[in-house]
């Protein structure tokens, strides 16, 4: 699932962002996220309870940041008869598209079940004036 982030210069809310928030997807449960822009840096705060930082992988590709948390199910040695078993032992994945970002400067921190990413925007190149001979 990809969520497109609205840039300040855009006038329209990306259609995909609307549909992603309109429909509840089981794949996203357990990975609630806040995304904001502050001083030219995108911030993503994602709640990933029950996972360790070793269970989390972050990848970037062409302006898209993908967060993947994976935990394998381990058989219990006890003879337990579960009444309800809700804890996640599968893979959770979420992607965010930002466009022009400094992929080499992304920083990640994981504290108390919350992943915080800082993603710097790429500086806009100055327009070049061409003189006519």
Tab-separated table of C-alpha atoms in Angstrom:
chain	number	residue	atom	x	y	z
A	1	UNK	CA	0.000	0.000	0.000
A	2	UNK	CA	1.442	3.378	-0.987
A	3	UNK	CA	0.427	6.708	0.491
A	4	UNK	CA	1.242	9.854	-1.463
A	5	UNK	CA	2.177	12.839	0.671
A	6	UNK	CA	0.831	16.233	-0.341
A	7	UNK	CA	3.541	18.764	-1.118
A	8	UNK	CA	3.037	22.413	-0.206
A	9	UNK	CA	2.932	23.384	-3.888
A	10	UNK	CA	0.187	20.871	-4.734
A	11	UNK	CA	-3.382	22.104	-4.754
A	12	UNK	CA	-5.077	18.730	-4.678
A	13	UNK	CA	-5.111	15.964	-2.115
A	14	UNK	CA	-3.702	12.822	-3.755
A	15	UNK	CA	-6.533	10.428	-4.553
A	16	UNK	CA	-4.635	7.447	-3.142
A	17	UNK	CA	-4.282	9.133	0.278
A	18	UNK	CA	-8.063	9.636	0.380
A	19	UNK	CA	-8.778	5.996	-0.425
A	20	UNK	CA	-6.154	4.700	2.006
A	21	UNK	CA	-7.796	6.535	4.892
A	22	UNK	CA	-11.337	5.799	3.701
A	23	UNK	CA	-10.964	2.020	3.719
A	24	UNK	CA	-9.583	0.128	6.701
A	25	UNK	CA	-6.995	-2.441	5.628
A	26	UNK	CA	-6.097	-5.351	7.940
A	27	UNK	CA	-2.493	-5.112	6.728
A	28	UNK	CA	-2.179	-1.647	8.289
A	29	UNK	CA	-3.599	-2.526	11.713
A	30	UNK	CA	-0.818	-2.251	14.245
A	31	UNK	CA	1.113	0.323	12.175
A	32	UNK	CA	-0.609	3.620	12.857
A	33	UNK	CA	1.416	6.545	11.515
A	34	UNK	CA	1.662	10.309	11.783
A	35	UNK	CA	3.434	12.109	8.927
A	36	UNK	CA	4.353	15.774	9.014
A	37	UNK	CA	6.713	18.314	7.444
A	38	UNK	CA	8.776	20.640	9.635
A	39	UNK	CA	11.594	22.926	8.448
A	40	UNK	CA	12.105	21.050	5.170
A	41	UNK	CA	12.241	17.642	6.854
A	42	UNK	CA	9.517	14.995	6.668
A	43	UNK	CA	8.847	13.107	9.876
A	44	UNK	CA	7.131	9.740	10.147
A	45	UNK	CA	6.143	8.395	13.544
A	46	UNK	CA	4.888	4.811	13.343
A	47	UNK	CA	3.591	2.735	16.219
A	48	UNK	CA	4.824	-0.853	15.910
A	49	UNK	CA	4.000	-2.415	19.280
A	50	UNK	CA	5.301	-5.855	20.129
A	51	UNK	CA	8.245	-5.722	17.729
A	52	UNK	CA	11.939	-5.211	18.453
A	53	UNK	CA	14.160	-2.961	16.352
A	54	UNK	CA	15.819	-6.088	14.920
A	55	UNK	CA	12.410	-7.067	13.475
A	56	UNK	CA	12.115	-3.808	11.491
A	57	UNK	CA	13.587	-3.054	8.063
A	58	UNK	CA	13.434	0.318	6.294
A	59	UNK	CA	14.036	0.627	2.548
A	60	UNK	CA	13.993	3.552	0.138
A	61	UNK	CA	13.588	3.556	-3.617
A	62	UNK	CA	12.910	6.510	-5.917
A	63	UNK	CA	11.312	8.694	-3.248
A	64	UNK	CA	9.353	5.909	-1.545
A	65	UNK	CA	10.103	4.865	2.035
A	66	UNK	CA	8.943	1.364	3.002
A	67	UNK	CA	8.758	0.146	6.597
A	68	UNK	CA	8.487	-3.598	7.144
A	69	UNK	CA	8.140	-5.338	10.518
A	70	UNK	CA	8.357	-9.107	10.594
A	71	UNK	CA	8.093	-11.549	13.469
A	72	UNK	CA	7.989	-15.313	13.163
A	73	UNK	CA	5.539	-17.407	15.113
A	74	UNK	CA	7.216	-19.682	17.641
A	75	UNK	CA	5.468	-22.822	18.844
A	76	UNK	CA	4.811	-22.941	22.566
A	77	UNK	CA	6.232	-25.926	24.403
A	78	UNK	CA	3.329	-25.847	26.868
A	79	UNK	CA	-0.035	-27.412	26.185
A	80	UNK	CA	-1.853	-24.104	25.911
A	81	UNK	CA	-5.394	-23.903	24.647
A	82	UNK	CA	-5.832	-20.345	23.430
A	83	UNK	CA	-9.210	-18.733	23.949
A	84	UNK	CA	-8.124	-15.699	21.929
A	85	UNK	CA	-4.837	-15.153	20.096
A	86	UNK	CA	-4.481	-11.581	18.773
A	87	UNK	CA	-0.797	-10.769	18.960
A	88	UNK	CA	0.857	-10.404	15.588
A	89	UNK	CA	3.387	-12.922	14.357
A	90	UNK	CA	3.328	-12.004	10.726
A	91	UNK	CA	4.586	-9.239	8.489
A	92	UNK	CA	3.386	-5.653	8.591
A	93	UNK	CA	4.359	-3.318	5.766
A	94	UNK	CA	3.647	0.307	4.964
A	95	UNK	CA	5.025	2.599	2.227
A	96	UNK	CA	5.078	6.381	1.920
A	97	UNK	CA	5.875	8.301	-1.277
A	98	UNK	CA	7.570	11.686	-0.873
A	99	UNK	CA	9.199	12.354	-4.242
A	100	UNK	CA	12.521	14.194	-4.095
A	101	UNK	CA	14.173	13.282	-0.793
A	102	UNK	CA	17.738	12.880	0.414
A	103	UNK	CA	17.673	9.090	0.770
A	104	UNK	CA	21.248	8.946	2.123
A	105	UNK	CA	20.390	11.324	4.998
A	106	UNK	CA	17.365	9.482	6.423
A	107	UNK	CA	17.642	8.750	10.143
A	108	UNK	CA	15.652	6.238	12.166
A	109	UNK	CA	15.103	5.830	15.886
A	110	UNK	CA	13.003	3.165	17.640
A	111	UNK	CA	11.908	3.801	21.217
A	112	UNK	CA	9.135	2.178	23.265
A	113	UNK	CA	7.404	0.660	20.235
A	114	UNK	CA	7.468	3.852	18.142
A	115	UNK	CA	9.642	4.272	15.044
A	116	UNK	CA	10.588	7.882	14.219
A	117	UNK	CA	12.072	8.634	10.786
A	118	UNK	CA	13.465	11.980	9.683
A	119	UNK	CA	13.583	12.379	5.901
A	120	UNK	CA	15.177	15.559	4.492
A	121	UNK	CA	13.668	17.053	1.352
A	122	UNK	CA	16.002	17.510	-1.585
A	123	UNK	CA	16.922	21.161	-2.009
A	124	UNK	CA	15.360	22.667	-5.092
A	125	UNK	CA	17.890	23.557	-7.720
A	126	UNK	CA	18.011	27.212	-8.666
A	127	UNK	CA	16.618	28.043	-12.079
A	128	UNK	CA	19.233	28.862	-14.647
A	129	UNK	CA	18.839	31.922	-16.848
A	130	UNK	CA	19.938	31.434	-20.465
A	131	UNK	CA	21.007	34.456	-22.438
A	132	UNK	CA	20.173	34.639	-26.096
A	133	UNK	CA	23.156	35.400	-28.365
